[in-house]
Amino acid sequence: MATPLSLLLIVAVTIRAALFRSTLAHLIAERVEVTSPLTAWKRVVEGLALLDLGVSPYAGDVFHETPLIIYIFHFLVDYAEVTFMLADVMVAVALYYAVRDYNKQVFRKQKFALEADRYPADCHELVRSPAEMHYVPLKVAMFYLLNPFTVLSCVAKSTCGLNNAVVSLFILSTVKGNVLLSAIFLALATYQSIYPLTLCAAALLYLMQRQFIPINACRLSFWWFVAQYAFMYLGSLFVMVGLSFFLLGSWDFLPAVYGFILSVPDLTPNIGLFWYFFAEMFEHFRLFFLCVFQINVFIYTVPLSIKLKEHPVFLIFMQLAIMAIFKSYPTVGDVSLYMAFLPVWSHLSRFLRNVSLVSFVLLTCSALFPVLWHLWIYAGSANANFYYATTLIFNLAQILLMCDYFYAFLRREHHLVHGLYPKRKDGSEATLVLK
Amino acid sequence: MGLLSDPNRRKALINLLTRLNAPICGMCYIAGIVWFMGLAFEPFILRTYMSESAMGSTMVEERFSGGERALLTAKEFGVQKNKAGGMPVDWLVETMKARGLEVYTQTFSRKLPFPDENKERFMVKGTNVYGIFRAPRTPRTESLVLSAQCSEENDNNQAVGLLLVMAQYLRNQVYWAKDIIFLVNEHDQIGMHAWLEGYHNTNTTGMDYSPLQGRAGAIQAALSLELSSDVVTSLDIVFEGLNGQLPNLDFVNLFNAFCQKIGVLCTIQGKLQRNDWDSTSGYSHAVQTMMLMMLKQASGSSWGDHGLFLRYHVEAITIKGINSHRQYKTDATTVGRLLEGMFRKLNNLLERLHQSYFFYLLPSLSHMAPISYFMPAFGLIAVILLLRALDLWAQITAPPATQDGVADVEQQSSTSVLSVLTPVVISHLTGVALYTLPVRFQEIAVEHFPVSETEAVVLTAIAVYTAGLALPHNTHRFVSGEGTEQGWKVLKLVAVLHLSVLLGCTALLNFSLGFILALTLVPVAAGVTPHAPKLPTAVILVVLSPACILLFSVFVFHELQETPLSFQDGWLLFLSVISQGILDHTLYGSLVFPLVALLVYPCWLLFWNILFWK
């Protein structure tokens, strides 16, 4: 298994290295779909220049990355290309091992269920075989590394790649059952971009399942574990924030990073939903809608955690997708992270209904983004509405994709309990309809 | 969401669409053509009107009376030009200075990738001279441009003369709120390109030019003038720019309004306005005018010096004086008054021209079809591709869905993916070869064959194009053995979706090009299967291939201009159009050649491949 993975890594690195050397790299780095004000490499360079001059990098409202990033690149700025390629490789390898481990567990669980004869008789079509699961981890790594979105993001040196690396390390350590590392990486991810906070619930659910702690609010062991995890998480978060303060000598970074993410002052167009809406809005509604939009990212955690408490890894996938769609400065790099998980759910394909439609719409939108951008910004003949319409359709397609997977997952679970071919009361075949 | 989530309704809809696929596609195609023909029928479309209030309500009185002086200056310019054997730079600088302008010059040089045989140039060296008249009334943040080219022959002297006299006249007026730049550019569009790149301090095509010493404000509008006789019978407006970009319709309206006011005959595409839309000849006149405009727009090259301004978000048109055998003549004074009036109105602008349409088709100067009118015609034709894709998808995912809508997706084995991917990759590589080889290989071709460099480029392009027909349809068999029934369906699905995205994007950027390609490629794309009779289908495919479309367009264009071509001339013109397309791409960055070579042609090759699928 290691040979195909290393071959894949070589191919991926070659593509990236070739693109870094071509004239396209500069063009790609300018695309608003690939870099946001948070993640643009240009801004990191600006921050570094300010730091070298002895000025706070956050003076001047250009740089919005966390202090850790700037201190890392303080040493690595000459090796930036290598760093970004390594980050992508790290994501792929971490996801590869995480998914392999997860699949083993799924298979073990399925074996127990089969031995206990828990599945209905007509559900054997739904049982997953080791043969089909064998290549899933490799496919995950391939979906991440060869996804054009990831390649673009890496070639643009968007720091989104580093955030993805942290998140994938968190997923790996969680799946491996390492509580401390999981908490630390989650804290690091939160420190980087706040939103991964929502992954907390999924991590807790997973770790408790693994340690056979009942998920029951009346039990002391439940609360004890939550407290332990919260302590580790908050502790490491506190250490990171404190460290940033001591490195920088001021609290400038709090408003410049987290205030910037939460209050969305930069309305540069991107593939998200915020910019147009807030550009059009009357100023006195701004705070209200800001709260509505930001709560939107977090609010789904509660119902999804309740519904998917048995399936925390699927919950992580859903949360990543929600973040990529609803966060304030999304880029295609965020999209590529959750898309890497699609092969894990390949066994749902028989229940998926709109994937062909959705993938066509996503492809069309990806082609339309640069065209409409050109018409709006360079030719001056179209306007912002054209571009925003594409953004809306792009996000709609993503939501549809997510809903489709969610529905398919639940439906499979339903069939595993109630049988694949449900009968009506009168004995005829029933149809399941989502209304 | 009911349609997407309820399996029964969804199945019913898909059944309906697959059963009636062919008739619906046919109807869509016919409806698209009928809709398109309706765009030239006056009662169906809008009258043009001035949207920009700053230009609409203000009265302007034109007092220019220096027509005679303009002709004298033109004669002197001609004498000086002959003496200097090119652009009389010193004389122009002196004359402009004497008229009180700030005068600057810019030198430029450009080596073309291969000799341009139409204009007989290879190494181009030249000088632009421009004079700035600073606006007396405002802080000089905005400017207007009046330009005239200095060409090799004596065919634009009157324009330069009028420009110089206009400069003197306009300088004495007090109401100017925008700087006016008077530009005389050498080597037509190459000079204009150098000047614009210098003015905006960009370099997109690797041109050598000296930086500009003086600038005025941001250019709001530009007008370039072409006059080659002392009197004109009518004025023709040219507005199609680089890559099919059009200026704001208000600028065209402005020209039309002043022609009406001053009483000059104005034409569009060289055709006069007619008022008998209800007669057959009147309607066909409108159709011809619109089709001429579409062919010009689809060519993607700039049809006058104005076309390069549009890239910089500057609205621009060219006014061309035409002297035919008509009785009624207009002298230079009247043309000058027209220019004065237009500049006065442009001077009143408070912001860039943006109120009116940027996407329009003009069947006459008084009527226009905006984007919302012409896009359905394209949409009706493009939807055929989506319907075919749906049909193919339904066939691929058959056996039909079970009762509860569970689609039984048969996992295609990896060989199928490979057999689809191979033709796609090879077609696109052929496209890359078509894009790069002609210019790269010209030297080798000239060494080995008795052809000139230009011929070498064009013939290499045609050779690669033809070789592409032989190449790809054999390749997938080496990789994966026999192609399967499922295989070509998947390939066709990919090709159809590829084409639909491609045409959609093209139609947004350049409607005419998108529509012409859709009109010709969609029937092929919808109909082609490996089971069709090979020879007739292959002939139809070749006839409707991108190169043949170009050949027909050349003939149709000349037919519409009422200068029919013999086949021999048409063929030669076709060859020169190809070389012009490549030159336009390398000189000015026109996108039509790369679009056709890198995307349209490979896409067409996929359909060729499907026909010979075994």
Coordinates of N, CA and C in Angstrom, one line a residue, chain B residues 39-128:
Chain B
L39 N -34.8 38.7 -33.8 CA -34.1 39.8 -33.3 C -33.9 40.9 -34.2
A40 N -34.0 40.6 -35.5 CA -33.9 41.7 -36.5 C -35.2 42.3 -36.9
F41 N -36.3 41.8 -36.3 CA -37.6 42.3 -36.7 C -38.0 43.5 -35.8
E42 N -38.1 44.7 -36.4 CA -38.2 45.9 -35.5 C -39.3 45.9 -34.5
P43 N -40.5 45.4 -34.8 CA -41.6 45.5 -33.7 C -41.2 44.6 -32.5
F44 N -40.3 43.6 -32.7 CA -40.0 42.8 -31.5 C -39.0 43.3 -30.6
I45 N -38.2 44.3 -31.1 CA -37.1 44.7 -30.3 C -37.2 46.2 -29.9
L46 N -36.2 46.7 -29.1 CA -36.3 48.0 -28.5 C -35.8 49.1 -29.5
R47 N -36.3 50.3 -29.3 CA -35.7 51.4 -30.0 C -34.5 51.9 -29.2
T48 N -33.5 52.4 -29.8 CA -32.4 52.9 -29.0 C -32.8 54.2 -28.4
Y49 N -32.3 54.5 -27.2 CA -32.6 55.8 -26.6 C -31.4 56.1 -25.7
M50 N -31.2 57.4 -25.4 CA -30.1 57.8 -24.6 C -30.4 57.6 -23.2
S51 N -29.6 56.8 -22.5 CA -29.9 56.5 -21.1 C -29.1 57.5 -20.2
E52 N -28.0 58.0 -20.7 CA -27.2 58.9 -19.8 C -27.8 60.3 -19.8
S53 N -28.2 60.7 -18.6 CA -28.9 62.0 -18.5 C -27.9 63.1 -18.7
A54 N -26.7 62.9 -18.4 CA -25.7 64.0 -18.6 C -25.5 64.3 -20.0
M55 N -25.8 63.4 -20.9 CA -25.6 63.6 -22.3 C -26.9 63.9 -23.0
G56 N -28.0 63.6 -22.3 CA -29.3 63.7 -23.0 C -29.9 65.1 -23.1
S57 N -30.0 65.8 -21.9 CA -30.8 67.0 -21.9 C -30.1 68.2 -22.2
T58 N -28.8 68.2 -22.3 CA -28.1 69.4 -22.5 C -28.0 69.8 -24.0
M59 N -28.2 71.1 -24.2 CA -28.1 71.6 -25.6 C -26.7 72.0 -25.9
V60 N -26.3 71.7 -27.1 CA -25.0 72.1 -27.6 C -25.1 72.8 -28.9
E61 N -24.4 73.9 -29.0 CA -24.4 74.6 -30.3 C -23.0 74.5 -30.9
E62 N -23.0 73.9 -32.1 CA -21.7 73.7 -32.7 C -21.4 74.9 -33.6
R63 N -20.1 75.4 -33.5 CA -19.8 76.6 -34.2 C -18.5 76.4 -35.0
F64 N -18.1 75.2 -35.1 CA -16.8 75.0 -35.8 C -16.9 75.4 -37.3
S65 N -15.9 76.1 -37.8 CA -16.1 76.5 -39.2 C -14.7 76.4 -39.9
G66 N -13.8 75.6 -39.4 CA -12.5 75.5 -39.9 C -12.2 74.4 -40.9
G67 N -13.3 74.0 -41.6 CA -13.2 72.9 -42.6 C -12.1 73.2 -43.6
E68 N -12.2 74.4 -44.2 CA -11.2 74.7 -45.3 C -9.8 74.6 -44.8
R69 N -9.6 75.2 -43.6 CA -8.3 75.2 -43.0 C -7.8 73.7 -42.7
A70 N -8.7 72.9 -42.3 CA -8.4 71.5 -42.1 C -7.9 70.9 -43.3
L71 N -8.5 71.2 -44.5 CA -8.1 70.5 -45.7 C -6.7 71.1 -46.1
L72 N -6.4 72.4 -45.9 CA -5.1 72.9 -46.2 C -4.1 72.3 -45.3
T73 N -4.4 72.1 -44.0 CA -3.4 71.5 -43.1 C -3.2 70.0 -43.5
A74 N -4.2 69.4 -44.0 CA -4.1 68.0 -44.4 C -3.1 67.9 -45.6
K75 N -3.3 68.9 -46.5 CA -2.4 68.9 -47.7 C -0.9 69.1 -47.2
E76 N -0.7 70.0 -46.3 CA 0.6 70.3 -45.8 C 1.2 69.1 -45.1
F77 N 0.3 68.4 -44.4 CA 0.7 67.2 -43.7 C 1.1 66.1 -44.7
G78 N 0.4 66.0 -45.8 CA 0.7 65.1 -46.8 C 2.1 65.4 -47.4
V79 N 2.3 66.7 -47.7 CA 3.6 67.1 -48.2 C 4.7 66.7 -47.3
Q80 N 4.5 67.0 -46.0 CA 5.6 66.7 -45.0 C 5.8 65.2 -44.9
K81 N 4.7 64.5 -45.0 CA 4.8 63.0 -44.8 C 5.6 62.5 -46.0
N82 N 5.4 62.9 -47.2 CA 6.2 62.4 -48.3 C 7.6 62.8 -48.2
K83 N 7.9 64.0 -47.6 CA 9.2 64.5 -47.5 C 10.0 63.6 -46.4
A84 N 9.3 63.3 -45.3 CA 9.9 62.6 -44.3 C 9.9 61.1 -44.6
G85 N 9.1 60.7 -45.6 CA 9.1 59.2 -45.9 C 8.4 58.4 -44.8
G86 N 7.5 59.0 -44.1 CA 6.8 58.3 -43.0 C 6.1 59.3 -42.1
M87 N 6.1 59.1 -40.9 CA 5.5 60.1 -40.0 C 6.3 61.3 -39.8
P88 N 5.8 62.5 -40.2 CA 6.6 63.7 -40.0 C 6.6 64.2 -38.6
V89 N 7.4 63.6 -37.8 CA 7.3 63.8 -36.3 C 7.6 65.2 -36.0
D90 N 8.7 65.8 -36.5 CA 9.1 67.1 -36.1 C 8.1 68.1 -36.5
W91 N 7.6 68.0 -37.7 CA 6.5 68.9 -38.2 C 5.3 68.8 -37.3
L92 N 4.9 67.6 -36.9 CA 3.7 67.4 -36.1 C 3.9 68.1 -34.7
V93 N 5.1 67.9 -34.2 CA 5.4 68.4 -32.8 C 5.3 69.9 -32.9
E94 N 6.0 70.5 -34.0 CA 5.9 72.0 -34.1 C 4.5 72.5 -34.3
T95 N 3.8 71.8 -35.1 CA 2.4 72.3 -35.4 C 1.5 72.2 -34.1
M96 N 1.7 71.1 -33.4 CA 0.8 71.0 -32.2 C 1.3 72.0 -31.2
K97 N 2.6 72.2 -31.1 CA 3.0 73.2 -30.1 C 2.5 74.6 -30.5
A98 N 2.5 74.9 -31.8 CA 2.0 76.2 -32.3 C 0.6 76.4 -31.9
R99 N -0.1 75.2 -31.8 CA -1.6 75.3 -31.5 C -1.8 75.3 -30.0
G100 N -0.7 75.4 -29.2 CA -0.8 75.6 -27.8 C -1.1 74.3 -27.0
L101 N -0.6 73.2 -27.5 CA -0.8 71.9 -26.8 C 0.5 71.6 -26.1
E102 N 0.4 70.7 -25.1 CA 1.6 70.1 -24.5 C 2.0 68.9 -25.3
V103 N 3.1 68.9 -26.0 CA 3.3 67.8 -27.0 C 4.4 66.8 -26.5
Y104 N 4.1 65.6 -26.7 CA 5.1 64.5 -26.3 C 5.1 63.5 -27.4
T105 N 6.2 62.8 -27.5 CA 6.3 61.7 -28.5 C 6.6 60.4 -27.7
Q106 N 6.3 59.3 -28.4 CA 6.6 58.0 -27.9 C 7.1 57.1 -29.0
T107 N 8.3 56.5 -28.8 CA 8.8 55.6 -29.9 C 8.5 54.2 -29.4
F108 N 8.3 53.3 -30.4 CA 8.0 51.9 -30.1 C 8.6 51.1 -31.2
S109 N 8.8 49.8 -30.9 CA 9.2 48.9 -32.0 C 8.7 47.5 -31.6
R110 N 8.4 46.8 -32.6 CA 7.9 45.4 -32.4 C 8.3 44.6 -33.6
K111 N 8.8 43.4 -33.2 CA 9.0 42.4 -34.3 C 7.9 41.4 -34.3
L112 N 7.2 41.3 -35.4 CA 6.1 40.4 -35.5 C 6.6 38.9 -35.5
P113 N 5.8 38.0 -35.0 CA 6.2 36.6 -35.0 C 6.5 36.1 -36.4
F114 N 5.8 36.6 -37.4 CA 6.1 36.3 -38.8 C 5.5 37.4 -39.6
P115 N 6.0 37.6 -40.9 CA 5.7 38.8 -41.6 C 4.2 38.9 -41.9
D116 N 3.6 40.0 -41.7 CA 2.2 40.3 -42.0 C 2.1 40.6 -43.5
E117 N 1.5 39.7 -44.3 CA 1.6 40.0 -45.7 C 0.5 41.0 -46.2
N118 N -0.6 41.1 -45.4 CA -1.6 42.1 -45.7 C -1.1 43.5 -45.7
K119 N -0.4 43.8 -44.6 CA 0.1 45.1 -44.4 C 1.6 45.2 -44.7
E120 N 2.2 44.2 -45.2 CA 3.6 44.2 -45.5 C 4.5 44.7 -44.5
R121 N 4.5 44.1 -43.3 CA 5.4 44.6 -42.3 C 5.9 43.4 -41.4
F122 N 7.1 43.6 -40.9 CA 7.7 42.5 -40.1 C 8.3 43.2 -38.9
M123 N 9.4 44.0 -39.2 CA 10.0 44.8 -38.1 C 9.3 46.1 -38.1
V124 N 8.6 46.4 -37.0 CA 7.8 47.7 -37.0 C 8.5 48.7 -36.1
K125 N 8.8 49.8 -36.6 CA 9.4 50.9 -35.7 C 8.6 52.1 -36.0
G126 N 8.2 52.9 -35.0 CA 7.4 54.0 -35.2 C 7.4 55.0 -34.1
T127 N 6.7 56.1 -34.3 CA 6.6 57.1 -33.3 C 5.2 57.6 -33.2
N128 N 4.7 57.7 -32.0 CA 3.4 58.3 -31.8 C 3.6 59.8 -31.3

